[in-house]
Tab-separated table of C-alpha atoms in Angstrom:
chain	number	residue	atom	x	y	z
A	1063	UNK	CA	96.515	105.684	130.161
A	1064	UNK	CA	93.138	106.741	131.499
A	1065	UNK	CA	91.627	110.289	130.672
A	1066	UNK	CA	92.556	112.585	132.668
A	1067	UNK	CA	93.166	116.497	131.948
A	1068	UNK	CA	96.844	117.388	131.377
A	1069	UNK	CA	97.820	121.236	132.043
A	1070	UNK	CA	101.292	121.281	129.878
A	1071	UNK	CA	103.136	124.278	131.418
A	1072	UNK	CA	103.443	126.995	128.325
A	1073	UNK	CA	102.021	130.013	127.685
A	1074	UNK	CA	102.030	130.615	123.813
A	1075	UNK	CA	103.196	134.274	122.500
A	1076	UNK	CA	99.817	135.750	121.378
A	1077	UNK	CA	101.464	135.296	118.536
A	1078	UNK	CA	101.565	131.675	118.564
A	1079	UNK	CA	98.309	131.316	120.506
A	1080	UNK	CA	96.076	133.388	117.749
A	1081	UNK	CA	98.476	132.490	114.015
A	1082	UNK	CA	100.706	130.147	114.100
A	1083	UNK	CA	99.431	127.260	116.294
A	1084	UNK	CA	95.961	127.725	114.394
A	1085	UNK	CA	98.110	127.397	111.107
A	1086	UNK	CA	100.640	124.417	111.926
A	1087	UNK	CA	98.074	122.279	113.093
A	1088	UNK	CA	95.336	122.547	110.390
A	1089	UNK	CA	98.182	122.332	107.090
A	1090	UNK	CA	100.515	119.216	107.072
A	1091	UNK	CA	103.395	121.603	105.740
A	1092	UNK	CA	104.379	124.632	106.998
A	1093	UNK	CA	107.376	127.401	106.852
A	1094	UNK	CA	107.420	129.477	109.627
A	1095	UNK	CA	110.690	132.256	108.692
A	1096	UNK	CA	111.371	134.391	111.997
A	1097	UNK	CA	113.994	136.796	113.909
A	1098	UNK	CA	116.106	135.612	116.457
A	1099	UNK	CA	114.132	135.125	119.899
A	1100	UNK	CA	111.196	134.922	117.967
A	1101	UNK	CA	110.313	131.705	120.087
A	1102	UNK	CA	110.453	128.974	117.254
A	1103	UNK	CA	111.691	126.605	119.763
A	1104	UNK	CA	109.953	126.451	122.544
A	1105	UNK	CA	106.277	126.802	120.299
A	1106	UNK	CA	107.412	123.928	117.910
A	1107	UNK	CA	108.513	121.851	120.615
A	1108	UNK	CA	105.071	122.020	122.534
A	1109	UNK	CA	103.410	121.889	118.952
A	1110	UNK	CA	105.161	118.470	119.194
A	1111	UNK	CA	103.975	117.443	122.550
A	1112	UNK	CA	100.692	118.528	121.633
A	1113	UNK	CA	100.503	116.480	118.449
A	1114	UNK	CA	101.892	113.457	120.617
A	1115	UNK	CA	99.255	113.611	122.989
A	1116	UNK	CA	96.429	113.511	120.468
A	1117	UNK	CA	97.265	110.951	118.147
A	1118	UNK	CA	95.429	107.885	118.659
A	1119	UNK	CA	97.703	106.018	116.416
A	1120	UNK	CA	99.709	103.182	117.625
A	1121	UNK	CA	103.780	104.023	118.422
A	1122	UNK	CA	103.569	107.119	117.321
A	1123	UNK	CA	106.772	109.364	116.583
A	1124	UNK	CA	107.723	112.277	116.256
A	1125	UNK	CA	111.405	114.356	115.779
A	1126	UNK	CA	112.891	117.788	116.411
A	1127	UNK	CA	115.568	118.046	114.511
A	1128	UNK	CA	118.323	120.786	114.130
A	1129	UNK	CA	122.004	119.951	112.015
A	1130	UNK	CA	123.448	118.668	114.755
A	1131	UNK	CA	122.987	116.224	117.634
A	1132	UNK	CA	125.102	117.856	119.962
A	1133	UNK	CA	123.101	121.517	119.027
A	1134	UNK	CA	119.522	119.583	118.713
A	1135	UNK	CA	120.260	118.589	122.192
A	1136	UNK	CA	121.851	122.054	123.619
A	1137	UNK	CA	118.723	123.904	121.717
A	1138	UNK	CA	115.620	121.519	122.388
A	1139	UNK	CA	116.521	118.581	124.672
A	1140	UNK	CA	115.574	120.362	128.292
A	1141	UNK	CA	112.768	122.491	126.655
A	1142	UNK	CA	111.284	118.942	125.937
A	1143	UNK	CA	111.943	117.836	129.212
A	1144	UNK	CA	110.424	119.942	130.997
A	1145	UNK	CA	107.309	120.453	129.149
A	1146	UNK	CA	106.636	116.728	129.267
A	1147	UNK	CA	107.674	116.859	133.212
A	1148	UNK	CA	103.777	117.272	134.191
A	1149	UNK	CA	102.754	114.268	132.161
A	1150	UNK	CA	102.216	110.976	134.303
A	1151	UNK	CA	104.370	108.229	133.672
A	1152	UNK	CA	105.904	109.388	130.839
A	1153	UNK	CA	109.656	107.812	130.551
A	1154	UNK	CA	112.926	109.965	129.131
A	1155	UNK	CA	115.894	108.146	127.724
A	1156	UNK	CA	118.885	110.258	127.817
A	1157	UNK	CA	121.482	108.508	125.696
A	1158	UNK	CA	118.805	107.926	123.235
A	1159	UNK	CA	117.426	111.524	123.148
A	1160	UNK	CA	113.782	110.913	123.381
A	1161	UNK	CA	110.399	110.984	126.091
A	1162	UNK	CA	108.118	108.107	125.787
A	1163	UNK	CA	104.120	109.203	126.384
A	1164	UNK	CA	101.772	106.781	128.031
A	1165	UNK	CA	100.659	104.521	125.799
A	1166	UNK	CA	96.895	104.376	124.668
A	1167	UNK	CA	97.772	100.573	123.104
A	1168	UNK	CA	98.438	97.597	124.979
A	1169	UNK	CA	101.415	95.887	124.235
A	1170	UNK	CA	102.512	98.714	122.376
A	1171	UNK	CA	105.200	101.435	123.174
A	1172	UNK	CA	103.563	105.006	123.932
A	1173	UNK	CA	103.948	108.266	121.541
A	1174	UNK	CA	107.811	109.129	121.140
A	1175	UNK	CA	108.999	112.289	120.925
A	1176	UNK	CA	112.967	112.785	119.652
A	1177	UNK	CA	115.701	114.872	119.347
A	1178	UNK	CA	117.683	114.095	116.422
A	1179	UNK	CA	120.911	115.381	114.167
A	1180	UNK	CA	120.369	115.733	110.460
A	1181	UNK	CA	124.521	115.424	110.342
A	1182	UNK	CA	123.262	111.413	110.735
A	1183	UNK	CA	120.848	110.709	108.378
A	1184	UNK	CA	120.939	107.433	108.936
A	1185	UNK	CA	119.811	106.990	112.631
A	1186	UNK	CA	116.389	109.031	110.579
A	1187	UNK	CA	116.360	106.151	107.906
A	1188	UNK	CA	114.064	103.037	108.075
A	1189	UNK	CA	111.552	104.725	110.526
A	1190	UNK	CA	108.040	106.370	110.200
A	1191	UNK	CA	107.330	109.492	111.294
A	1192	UNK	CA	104.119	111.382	112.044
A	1193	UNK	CA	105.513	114.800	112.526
A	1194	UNK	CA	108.840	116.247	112.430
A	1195	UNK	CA	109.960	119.653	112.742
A	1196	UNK	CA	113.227	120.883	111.160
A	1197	UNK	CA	115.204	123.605	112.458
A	1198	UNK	CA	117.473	125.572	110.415
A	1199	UNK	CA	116.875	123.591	107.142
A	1200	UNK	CA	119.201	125.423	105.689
A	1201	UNK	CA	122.369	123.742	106.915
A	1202	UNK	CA	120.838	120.371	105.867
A	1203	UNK	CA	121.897	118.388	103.071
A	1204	UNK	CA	119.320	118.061	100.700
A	1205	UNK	CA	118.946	114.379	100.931
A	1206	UNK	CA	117.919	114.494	104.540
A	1207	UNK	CA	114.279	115.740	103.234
A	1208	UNK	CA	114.350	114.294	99.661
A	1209	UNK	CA	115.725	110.739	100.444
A	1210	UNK	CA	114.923	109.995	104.431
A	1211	UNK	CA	112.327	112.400	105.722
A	1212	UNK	CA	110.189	112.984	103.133
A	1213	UNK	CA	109.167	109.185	102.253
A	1214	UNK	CA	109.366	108.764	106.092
A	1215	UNK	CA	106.278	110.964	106.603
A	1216	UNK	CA	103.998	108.854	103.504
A	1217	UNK	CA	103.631	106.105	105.521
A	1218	UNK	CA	100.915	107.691	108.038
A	1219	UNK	CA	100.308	111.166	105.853
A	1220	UNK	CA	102.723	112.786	108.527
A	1221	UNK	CA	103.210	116.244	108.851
A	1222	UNK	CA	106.424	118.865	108.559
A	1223	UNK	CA	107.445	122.232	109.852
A	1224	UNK	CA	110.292	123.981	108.875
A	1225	UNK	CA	111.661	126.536	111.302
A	1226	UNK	CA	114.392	129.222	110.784
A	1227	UNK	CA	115.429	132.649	110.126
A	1228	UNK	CA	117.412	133.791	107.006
A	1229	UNK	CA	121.093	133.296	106.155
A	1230	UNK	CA	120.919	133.792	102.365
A	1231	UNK	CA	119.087	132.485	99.172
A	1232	UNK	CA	119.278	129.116	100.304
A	1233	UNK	CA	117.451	125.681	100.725
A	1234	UNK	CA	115.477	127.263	103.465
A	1235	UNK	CA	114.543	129.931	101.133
A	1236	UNK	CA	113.647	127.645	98.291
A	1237	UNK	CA	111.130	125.913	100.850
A	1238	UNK	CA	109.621	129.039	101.459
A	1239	UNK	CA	109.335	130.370	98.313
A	1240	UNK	CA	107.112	126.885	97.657
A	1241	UNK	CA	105.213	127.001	100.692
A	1242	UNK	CA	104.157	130.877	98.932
A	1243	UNK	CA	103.510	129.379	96.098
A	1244	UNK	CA	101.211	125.985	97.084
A	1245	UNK	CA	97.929	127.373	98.726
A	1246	UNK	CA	97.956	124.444	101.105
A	1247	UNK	CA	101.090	124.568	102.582
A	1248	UNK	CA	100.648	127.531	105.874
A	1249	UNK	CA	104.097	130.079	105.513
A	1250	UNK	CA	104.346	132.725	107.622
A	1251	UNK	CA	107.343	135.822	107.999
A	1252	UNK	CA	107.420	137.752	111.215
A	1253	UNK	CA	110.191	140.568	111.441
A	1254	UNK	CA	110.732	142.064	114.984
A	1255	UNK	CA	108.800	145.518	113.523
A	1256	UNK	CA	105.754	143.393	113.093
A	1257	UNK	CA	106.088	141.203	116.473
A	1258	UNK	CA	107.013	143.560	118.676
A	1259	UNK	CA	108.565	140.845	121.190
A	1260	UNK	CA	111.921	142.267	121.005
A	1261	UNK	CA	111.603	145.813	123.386
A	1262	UNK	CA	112.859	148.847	121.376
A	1263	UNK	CA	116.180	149.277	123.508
A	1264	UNK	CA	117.395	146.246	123.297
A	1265	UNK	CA	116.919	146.793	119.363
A	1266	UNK	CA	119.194	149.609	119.437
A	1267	UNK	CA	121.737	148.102	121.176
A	1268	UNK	CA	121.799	145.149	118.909
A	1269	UNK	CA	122.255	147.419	115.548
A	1270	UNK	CA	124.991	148.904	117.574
A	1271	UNK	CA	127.041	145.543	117.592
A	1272	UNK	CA	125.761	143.658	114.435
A	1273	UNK	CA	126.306	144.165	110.838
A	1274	UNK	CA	124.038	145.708	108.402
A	1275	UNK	CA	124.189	142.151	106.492
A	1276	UNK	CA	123.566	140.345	110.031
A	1277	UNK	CA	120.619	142.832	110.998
A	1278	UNK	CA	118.992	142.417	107.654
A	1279	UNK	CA	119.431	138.873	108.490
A	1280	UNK	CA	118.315	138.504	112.413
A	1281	UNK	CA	116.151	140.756	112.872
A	1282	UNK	CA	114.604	141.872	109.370
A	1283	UNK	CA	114.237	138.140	107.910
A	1284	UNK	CA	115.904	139.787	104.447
A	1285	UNK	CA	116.711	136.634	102.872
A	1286	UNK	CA	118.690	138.999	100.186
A	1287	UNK	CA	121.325	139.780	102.951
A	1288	UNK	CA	123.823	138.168	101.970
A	1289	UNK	CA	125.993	135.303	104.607
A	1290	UNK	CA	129.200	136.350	105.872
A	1291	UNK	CA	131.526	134.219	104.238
A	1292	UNK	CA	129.447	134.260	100.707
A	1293	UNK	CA	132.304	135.468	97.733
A	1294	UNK	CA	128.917	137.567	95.601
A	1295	UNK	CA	126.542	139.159	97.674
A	1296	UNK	CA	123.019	138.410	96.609
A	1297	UNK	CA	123.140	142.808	96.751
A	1298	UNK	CA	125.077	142.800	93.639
A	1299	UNK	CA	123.478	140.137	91.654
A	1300	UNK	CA	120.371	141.517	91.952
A	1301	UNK	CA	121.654	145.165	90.909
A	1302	UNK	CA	123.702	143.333	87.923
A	1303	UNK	CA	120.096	141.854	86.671
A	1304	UNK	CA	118.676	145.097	86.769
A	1305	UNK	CA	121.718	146.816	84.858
A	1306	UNK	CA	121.050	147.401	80.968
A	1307	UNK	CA	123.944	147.278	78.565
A	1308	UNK	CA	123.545	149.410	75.800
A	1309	UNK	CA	125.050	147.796	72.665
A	1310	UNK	CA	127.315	150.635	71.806
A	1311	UNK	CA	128.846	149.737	75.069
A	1312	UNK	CA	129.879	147.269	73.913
A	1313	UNK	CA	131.227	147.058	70.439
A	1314	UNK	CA	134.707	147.394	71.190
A	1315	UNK	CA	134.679	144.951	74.054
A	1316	UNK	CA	136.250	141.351	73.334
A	1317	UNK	CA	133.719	138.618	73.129
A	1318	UNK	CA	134.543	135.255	75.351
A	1319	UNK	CA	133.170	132.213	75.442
A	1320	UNK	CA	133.251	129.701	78.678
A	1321	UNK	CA	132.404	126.400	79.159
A	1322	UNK	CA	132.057	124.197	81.641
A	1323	UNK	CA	132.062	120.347	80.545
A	1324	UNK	CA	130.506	117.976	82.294
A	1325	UNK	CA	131.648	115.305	84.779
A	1326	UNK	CA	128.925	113.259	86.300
A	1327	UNK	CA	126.089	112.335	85.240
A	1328	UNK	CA	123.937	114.741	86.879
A	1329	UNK	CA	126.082	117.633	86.267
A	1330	UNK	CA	125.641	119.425	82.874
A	1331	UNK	CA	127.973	120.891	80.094
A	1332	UNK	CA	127.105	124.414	79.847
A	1333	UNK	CA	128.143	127.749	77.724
A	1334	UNK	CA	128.092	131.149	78.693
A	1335	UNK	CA	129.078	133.803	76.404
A	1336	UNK	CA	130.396	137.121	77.662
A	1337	UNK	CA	131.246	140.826	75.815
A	1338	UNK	CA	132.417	143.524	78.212
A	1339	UNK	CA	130.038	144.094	80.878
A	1340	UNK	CA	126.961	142.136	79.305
A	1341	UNK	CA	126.739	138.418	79.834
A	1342	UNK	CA	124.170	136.599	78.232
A	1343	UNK	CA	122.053	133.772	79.232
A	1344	UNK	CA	123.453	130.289	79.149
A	1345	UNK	CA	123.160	127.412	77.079
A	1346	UNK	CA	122.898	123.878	79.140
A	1347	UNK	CA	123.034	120.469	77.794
A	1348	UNK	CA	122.254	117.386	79.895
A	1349	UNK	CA	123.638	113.460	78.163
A	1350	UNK	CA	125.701	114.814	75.492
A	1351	UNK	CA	128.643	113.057	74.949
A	1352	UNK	CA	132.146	114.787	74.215
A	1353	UNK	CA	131.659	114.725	70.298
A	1354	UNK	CA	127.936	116.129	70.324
A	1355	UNK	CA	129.230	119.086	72.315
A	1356	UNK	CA	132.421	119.991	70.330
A	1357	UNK	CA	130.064	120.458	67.755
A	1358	UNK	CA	128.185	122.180	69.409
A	1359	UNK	CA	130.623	124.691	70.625
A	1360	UNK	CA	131.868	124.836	67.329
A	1361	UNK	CA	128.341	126.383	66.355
A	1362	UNK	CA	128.696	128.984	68.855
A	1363	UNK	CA	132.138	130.233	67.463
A	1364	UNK	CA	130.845	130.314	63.879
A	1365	UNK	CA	128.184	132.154	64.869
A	1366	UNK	CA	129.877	134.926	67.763
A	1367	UNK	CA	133.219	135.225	66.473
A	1368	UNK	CA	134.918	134.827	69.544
A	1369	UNK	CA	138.069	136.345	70.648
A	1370	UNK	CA	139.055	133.570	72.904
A	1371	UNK	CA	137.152	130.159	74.127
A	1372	UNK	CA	138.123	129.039	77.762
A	1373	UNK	CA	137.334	125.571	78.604
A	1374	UNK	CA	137.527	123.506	81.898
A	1375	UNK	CA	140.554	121.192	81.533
A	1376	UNK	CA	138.972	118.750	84.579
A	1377	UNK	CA	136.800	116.751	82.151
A	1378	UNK	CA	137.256	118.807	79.041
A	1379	UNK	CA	140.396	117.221	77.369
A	1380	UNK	CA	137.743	114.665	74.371
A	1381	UNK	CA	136.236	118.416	73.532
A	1382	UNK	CA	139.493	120.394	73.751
A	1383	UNK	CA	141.138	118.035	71.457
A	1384	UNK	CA	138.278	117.691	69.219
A	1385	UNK	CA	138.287	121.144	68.655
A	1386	UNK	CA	141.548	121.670	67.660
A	1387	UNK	CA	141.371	118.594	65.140
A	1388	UNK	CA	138.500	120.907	63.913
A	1389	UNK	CA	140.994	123.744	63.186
A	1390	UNK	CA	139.452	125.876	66.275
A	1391	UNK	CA	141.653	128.125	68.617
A	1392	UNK	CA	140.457	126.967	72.515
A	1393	UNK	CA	142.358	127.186	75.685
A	1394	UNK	CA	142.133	124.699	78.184
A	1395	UNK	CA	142.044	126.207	82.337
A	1396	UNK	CA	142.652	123.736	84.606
A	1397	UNK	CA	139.975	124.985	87.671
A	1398	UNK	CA	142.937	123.766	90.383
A	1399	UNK	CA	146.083	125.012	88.476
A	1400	UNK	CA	148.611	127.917	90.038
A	1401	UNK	CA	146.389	131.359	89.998
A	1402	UNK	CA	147.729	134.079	87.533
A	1403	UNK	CA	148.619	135.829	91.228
A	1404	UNK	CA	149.412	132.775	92.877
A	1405	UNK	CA	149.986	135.042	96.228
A	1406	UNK	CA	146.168	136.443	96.278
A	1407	UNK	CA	144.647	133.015	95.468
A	1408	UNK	CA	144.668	129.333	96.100
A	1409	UNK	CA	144.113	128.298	92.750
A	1410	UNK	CA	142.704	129.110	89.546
A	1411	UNK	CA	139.056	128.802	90.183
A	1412	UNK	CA	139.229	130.840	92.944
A	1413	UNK	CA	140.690	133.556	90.857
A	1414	UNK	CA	138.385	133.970	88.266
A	1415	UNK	CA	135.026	134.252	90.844
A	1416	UNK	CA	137.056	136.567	92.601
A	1417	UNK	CA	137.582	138.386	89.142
A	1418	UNK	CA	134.055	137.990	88.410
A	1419	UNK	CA	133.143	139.665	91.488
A	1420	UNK	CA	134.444	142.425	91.131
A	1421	UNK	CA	133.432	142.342	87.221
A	1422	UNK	CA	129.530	142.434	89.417
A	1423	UNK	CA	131.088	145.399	91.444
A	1424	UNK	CA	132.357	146.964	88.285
A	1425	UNK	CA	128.780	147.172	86.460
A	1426	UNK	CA	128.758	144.277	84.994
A	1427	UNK	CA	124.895	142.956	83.685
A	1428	UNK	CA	123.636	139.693	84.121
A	1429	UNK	CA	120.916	137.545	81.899
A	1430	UNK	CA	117.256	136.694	83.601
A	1431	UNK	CA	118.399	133.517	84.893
A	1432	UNK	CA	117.482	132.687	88.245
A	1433	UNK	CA	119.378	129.327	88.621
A	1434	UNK	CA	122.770	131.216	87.210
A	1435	UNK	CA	122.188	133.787	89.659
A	1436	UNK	CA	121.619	131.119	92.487
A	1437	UNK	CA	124.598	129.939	91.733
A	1438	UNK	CA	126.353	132.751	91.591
A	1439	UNK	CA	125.489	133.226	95.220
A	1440	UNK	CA	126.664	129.880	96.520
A	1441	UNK	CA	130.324	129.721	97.144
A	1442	UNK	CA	131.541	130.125	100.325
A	1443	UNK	CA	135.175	131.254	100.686
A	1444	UNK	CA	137.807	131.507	103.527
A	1445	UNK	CA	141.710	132.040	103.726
A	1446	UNK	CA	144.549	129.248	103.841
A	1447	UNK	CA	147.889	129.411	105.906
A	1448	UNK	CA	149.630	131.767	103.855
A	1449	UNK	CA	145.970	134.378	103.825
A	1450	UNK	CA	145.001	133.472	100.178
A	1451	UNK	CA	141.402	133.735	99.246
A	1452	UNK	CA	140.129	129.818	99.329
A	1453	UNK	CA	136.629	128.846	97.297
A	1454	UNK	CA	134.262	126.375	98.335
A	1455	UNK	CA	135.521	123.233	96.122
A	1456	UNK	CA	133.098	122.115	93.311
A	1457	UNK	CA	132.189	118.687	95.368
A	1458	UNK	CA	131.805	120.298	98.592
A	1459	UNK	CA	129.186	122.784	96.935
A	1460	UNK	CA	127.183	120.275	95.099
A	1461	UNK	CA	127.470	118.363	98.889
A	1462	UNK	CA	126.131	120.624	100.889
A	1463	UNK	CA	123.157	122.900	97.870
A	1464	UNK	CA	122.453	119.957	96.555
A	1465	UNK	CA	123.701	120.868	92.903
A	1466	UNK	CA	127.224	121.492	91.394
A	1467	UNK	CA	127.222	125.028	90.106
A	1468	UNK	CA	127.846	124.577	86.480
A	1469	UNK	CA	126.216	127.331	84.586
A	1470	UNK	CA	128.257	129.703	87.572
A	1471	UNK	CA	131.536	127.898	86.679
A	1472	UNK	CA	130.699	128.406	83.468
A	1473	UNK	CA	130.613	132.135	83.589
A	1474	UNK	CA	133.866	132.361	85.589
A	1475	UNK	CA	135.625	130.891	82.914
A	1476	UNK	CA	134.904	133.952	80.910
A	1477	UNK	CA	137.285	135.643	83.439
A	1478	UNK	CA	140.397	133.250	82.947
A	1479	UNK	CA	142.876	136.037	81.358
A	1480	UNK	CA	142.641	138.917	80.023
A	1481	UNK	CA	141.520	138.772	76.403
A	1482	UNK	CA	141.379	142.343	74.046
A	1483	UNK	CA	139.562	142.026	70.889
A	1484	UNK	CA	140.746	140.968	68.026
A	1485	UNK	CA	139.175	142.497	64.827
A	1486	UNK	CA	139.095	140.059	61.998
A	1487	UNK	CA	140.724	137.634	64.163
A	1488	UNK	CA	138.498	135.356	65.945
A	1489	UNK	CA	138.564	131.651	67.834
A	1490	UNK	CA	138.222	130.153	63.886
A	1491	UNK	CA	140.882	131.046	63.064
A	1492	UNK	CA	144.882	129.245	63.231
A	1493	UNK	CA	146.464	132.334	64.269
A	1494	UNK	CA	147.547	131.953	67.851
A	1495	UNK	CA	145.804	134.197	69.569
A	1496	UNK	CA	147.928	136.728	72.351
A	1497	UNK	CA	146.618	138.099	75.219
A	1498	UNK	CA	147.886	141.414	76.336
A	1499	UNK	CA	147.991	141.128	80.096
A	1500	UNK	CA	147.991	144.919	80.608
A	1501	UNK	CA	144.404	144.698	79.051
A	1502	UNK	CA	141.702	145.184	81.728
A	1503	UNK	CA	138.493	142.814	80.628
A	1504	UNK	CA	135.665	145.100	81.938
């Protein structure tokens, strides 16, 4: 391909023309969190096309990629099509999803440009990539960017931008929140107050129709709006850590200890200890066997007293038994067992987070403890045939975040009956302990 001037057919948002394009193209990473109709398509795409045209390396390539194919292509595919139109020579493949640049190698392909699905990972494994731009990271899974992408973009110090507007405290938040933090990553936030690309009236008329969660969302780029099918709003865990328990408040209150044992490797056996409204800041334990944290959960009853001691039956049944050879008083829950009201819920699990939502609702005071209070905020629920509330399983959470929410788990089984306190009777002791269902726990 000879030199010859190129006139690509955009005109960049002033905007885009005087921030962001100045920012995206002098920092390899960059966050750029938006409202809708912001124009984070169309300026990343021709970001893309820009990059392609000036790299003088051979083959180069280069990805937009959204969560899906099928929406990569609805959202991207003709914008990139049309841009590229005015180029000579350059070559589209349409089952493939890409335009192919003139070359500036011979015997060598041209600069590629794609259009990709992060639901296939694999069709992004094995290659290099120079630049990539991800589109509503949020709905990735997490290996897509620690285990493909990422490594990907070492080979030829390639470049990332990652595109979106808020739907909770999420994956796309956490990238955020480090592009902040790391001075040469380029982050930017633009509400539709401060870009004033959205005219006033049609504004209005969009509050009329939306939610307040969805307007926080959309237009206000609140990542503490909570998503629409989230069990805990993000609202209430961030008034619960700001609510202070006084400790008169809560001397008549039953204390209860949960814990959530381990079942993978990567997953961790944690403790959380509850009285009345307060809960207090977890105790986590990664590689200890079934023995080592018996013991250890025999500590915590000598030393609280507990009233009762709830403990996942799924992988709990070495620590449960141990236990009770020790002489200590623990019930087992199993997290998919009948619900206590089997015609509100699906199961057991999804009982107690719904119990421990409205224990949030009710006043209730969490510990400083941002990854319990991520947690808390993960869960997605829905309804099955018969309308029951339906939680996010364990496996499909730890799928989709990245994580399995153990210290959260942890804290729900705090909620698995009612418990009312037993003076001079605690968890140590052989008496069988009652619980008087009348009893309300907060």
């Amino acid at each position: 391909m000879s030199n010859q001037t190129v006139i690509i057919p955009y005109k960049p948002r002033s905007i885009w023309k005087h921030e962001i394009h100045k920012g995206i193209e002098t920092h390899r990473f960059s966050v750029i969190v938006a409202h809708r109709r912001f124009g984070k398509t169309v300026g990343s795409v021709n970001h893309l096309i820009k990059m392609a045209l000036m790299c003088r390396l051979p083959s180069p390539q280069y990805a937009y990629i959204a969560p899906f194919r099928v929406q990569a292509k609805q959202i991207a595919w003709a914008y990139l099509k049309y841009y590229t139109s005015v180029i000579p020579d350059r070559m589209v493949n349409e089952s493939e999803l890409y335009v192919e640049l003139p070359t500036l190698h011979t015997n060598r392909q041209g600069a590629r440009i794609y259009v990709k699905g992060a639901d296939n990972p694999d069709s992004l494994r094995g290659a290099y990539w120079d630049g990539v731009v991800l589109d509503e990271y949020a709905q990735f899974k997490p290996e897509v960017w620690n285990e493909v992408l990422r490594p990907s973009l070492s080979d030829r110090n390639g470049w990332a931008v990652f595109i979106g507007t808020p739907k909770g405290q999420n994956a796309f938040y956490e990238m955020y929140q480090r592009g902040i933090s790391d001075t040469s990553w380029y982050t930017c936030k633009y509400t539709v107050s401060e870009s004033k690309l959205i005219p006033d009236d049609e504004i209005a008329d969009m509050k009329a129709s939306m939610s307040e969660d969805a307007i926080r969302q959309e237009l206000y780029c609140d990542f503490t709006a909570s998503a629409f099918n989230v069990l805990i709003p993000i609202d209430s865990i961030s008034d619960a850590k700001s609510t202070v328990v006084k400790p008169n408040d809560m001397l008549h209150a039953p204390v209860i200890l949960g814990v959530d044992v381990a079942r993978f490797g990567s997953d961790r056996s944690v403790i959380v200890r509850r009285q009345g409204l307060a809960m207090h800041k977890p105790l986590v334990f990664s590689g200890v066997d079934n023995m080592r944290l018996a013991d250890i959960i025999a500590r915590e009853i000598d030393h609280h007293k507990p009233d009762a001691v709830f403990i996942d039956a799924g992988r709990g049944e070495g620590v449960i038994d141990r236990l009770r050879q020790l002489g200590y008083r623990v019930s087992e829950i199993p997290f998919g067992g009948k619900a206590l009201k089997d015609n509100k819920y699906t199961n057991r699990r999804a009982e107690m987070w719904d119990t421990m939502a409205q224990w949030l609702r009710g006043g209730g005071s969490l510990p400083d403890d941002e990854e319990l209070c991520a947690e808390l905020a993960m869960p997605e629920y829905g309804y099955d045939a018969k309308g029951r509330i339906l939680l996010e399983s364990k496996d499909k959470m730890k799928e989709r975040c990245g994580r399995s929410p153990d210290l959260a788990d942890a804290a729900a089984l705090t909620f698995a009956t009612p418990v009312r306190k037993h003076n001079g009777v605690s968890a140590t002791s052989n008496r069988k302990l009652v619980a008087n269902t009348d009893y309300q726990p907060f």
